Amino acid sequence: MSEQAQPRRVVQRGLWFEEFETDVVYEHRPGRTVTEADNVLFTTLTMNTQALHLDAAFSEQLPPFNQRLVNSMFTLSTLVGLSVAQLTQGTIVANLGFSEISFPKPLFHGDTMYAETVITDKRESKSRPGEGIITLAHTARNQHGDVVATAVRKTLVRKRPS
């Protein structure tokens, strides 16, 4: 490489509107192993005093799990967060809404969460030129492959700059 030639640079970013493909499974890696500290910090930061997240002695007495559960809002936040680098980093304008959120199985301390997303719909914005609306179906699984959370999210994303 000559002294004046500069190497080509690649900046990590999400996808532009045009790059999203429907009916493709985007797998987000690495996964995220959830610790007791994660659960307690998130639960206390959000003022959630639910003993099932904070009180080991209390939780151990309650079937069917007999242990503390990871706060489902942490699970949801992490599910979405795992998708950011691959899909929306620097290209999202705003989240427009969440729907169809479910938690079929609990997440426990020490579980590792893996996420995947399918784009189920995309359309150009009628009111905002240069942007489009994407519908994302997110799924989180634990290390055993069990689905621990699902959510549908609509986002406004930028089109590729001209």
XYZ file of C-alpha atoms in Angstrom:
162
model
C 0.000 0.000 0.000
C 1.424 3.373 -0.973
C 1.880 6.176 1.549
C -1.088 8.155 0.200
C -3.499 5.244 -0.254
C -5.833 4.786 2.656
C -7.356 1.404 3.467
C -11.049 0.993 2.805
C -13.047 1.360 6.020
C -16.095 -0.630 7.066
C -18.198 0.801 9.889
C -20.474 -1.574 11.767
C -24.100 -0.660 11.212
C -27.546 -2.129 10.924
C -29.365 -2.635 7.661
C -30.834 0.098 5.492
C -34.524 -0.323 4.627
C -33.624 -1.748 1.208
C -31.384 -4.419 2.723
C -34.028 -6.047 4.926
C -35.373 -9.292 3.487
C -38.673 -10.839 4.527
C -38.898 -14.505 5.496
C -35.183 -14.745 6.315
C -34.054 -15.847 9.780
C -31.437 -13.442 11.131
C -29.529 -15.232 13.910
C -27.972 -12.891 16.465
C -24.716 -13.993 18.046
C -23.117 -14.114 20.491
C -25.730 -15.111 23.029
C -26.018 -13.579 26.488
C -25.595 -15.575 29.697
C -27.818 -14.016 32.354
C -26.355 -13.623 35.840
C -27.929 -13.091 39.219
C -26.388 -9.602 39.219
C -28.106 -8.772 35.899
C -31.479 -9.800 37.268
C -31.160 -8.049 40.639
C -29.778 -4.832 39.125
C -32.438 -4.605 36.397
C -35.212 -5.462 38.854
C -34.143 -2.858 41.403
C -33.363 -0.170 38.799
C -36.910 -0.515 37.469
C -38.464 -0.437 40.968
C -39.925 -3.928 40.545
C -40.215 -5.347 44.052
C -41.502 -8.761 42.921
C -40.075 -11.290 45.380
C -39.865 -13.923 42.614
C -36.944 -11.918 41.220
C -35.252 -10.837 44.455
C -35.927 -13.199 47.362
C -34.249 -16.602 47.041
C -35.758 -18.036 50.263
C -39.273 -16.968 49.223
C -38.892 -18.262 45.654
C -37.491 -21.633 46.736
C -40.782 -22.331 48.530
C -42.976 -21.699 45.471
C -43.698 -24.397 42.918
C -43.440 -25.051 40.074
C -39.975 -23.459 39.669
C -38.722 -23.263 43.279
C -36.132 -20.662 42.326
C -35.929 -17.018 41.307
C -37.071 -16.106 37.823
C -35.298 -13.628 35.576
C -37.396 -10.479 35.251
C -39.408 -10.843 32.040
C -38.790 -7.197 31.127
C -35.042 -7.915 31.253
C -35.681 -10.904 28.990
C -37.614 -8.727 26.531
C -35.023 -5.941 26.604
C -32.178 -8.377 26.041
C -34.050 -10.118 23.221
C -34.360 -6.804 21.379
C -30.846 -5.731 22.335
C -29.307 -8.877 20.868
C -30.685 -7.850 17.446
C -29.384 -4.277 17.392
C -25.834 -4.692 16.062
C -26.978 -6.840 13.143
C -30.215 -5.098 12.206
C -30.709 -1.532 13.427
C -27.443 -0.049 14.743
C -27.352 3.495 13.340
C -30.187 2.901 10.859
C -33.241 2.995 13.134
C -35.216 6.203 13.501
C -37.617 4.977 16.204
C -39.418 1.998 17.669
C -43.084 2.366 16.741
C -44.510 -0.322 18.990
C -44.443 -3.834 20.384
C -47.167 -6.482 20.189
C -47.695 -10.196 20.649
C -45.213 -10.407 23.528
C -45.104 -13.765 25.280
C -42.893 -15.662 27.697
C -43.637 -19.376 27.135
C -40.910 -20.555 29.538
C -38.972 -18.754 32.266
C -35.342 -17.758 32.156
C -33.180 -18.557 35.197
C -29.840 -17.282 36.498
C -27.073 -18.923 34.480
C -29.200 -19.492 31.360
C -27.833 -18.271 28.044
C -30.232 -16.469 25.728
C -29.926 -16.634 21.945
C -32.056 -14.497 19.649
C -33.300 -14.611 16.103
C -35.472 -12.325 14.031
C -37.677 -12.766 10.983
C -38.764 -9.681 9.028
C -42.461 -10.306 8.402
C -43.317 -7.065 6.611
C -41.693 -3.962 5.171
C -43.134 -0.917 3.453
C -42.047 2.584 2.585
C -43.308 5.286 4.934
C -46.157 7.293 3.425
C -45.449 10.350 5.561
C -41.644 10.271 5.920
C -39.661 10.192 2.663
C -36.342 8.412 3.022
C -37.669 6.015 5.656
C -39.566 2.744 5.818
C -41.454 0.631 8.342
C -40.177 -2.832 9.201
C -42.054 -5.479 11.219
C -39.692 -7.764 13.123
C -40.709 -11.039 14.796
C -38.133 -11.687 17.540
C -37.643 -15.044 19.271
C -35.400 -15.804 22.257
C -34.304 -19.319 23.146
C -32.299 -20.633 26.056
C -29.231 -22.840 25.705
C -31.504 -25.900 25.388
C -33.445 -24.405 22.454
C -36.577 -23.699 24.511
C -38.436 -20.537 23.480
C -38.343 -18.130 26.446
C -39.730 -15.000 24.765
C -41.308 -13.760 21.558
C -42.237 -10.260 20.477
C -43.329 -8.440 17.360
C -41.785 -4.989 16.907
C -42.441 -2.276 14.340
C -39.601 0.141 13.642
C -39.015 3.114 11.423
C -35.671 2.746 9.626
C -33.688 4.894 7.252
C -33.307 4.171 3.570
C -29.832 4.011 2.111
C -28.438 7.544 1.734
C -28.114 8.680 -1.860
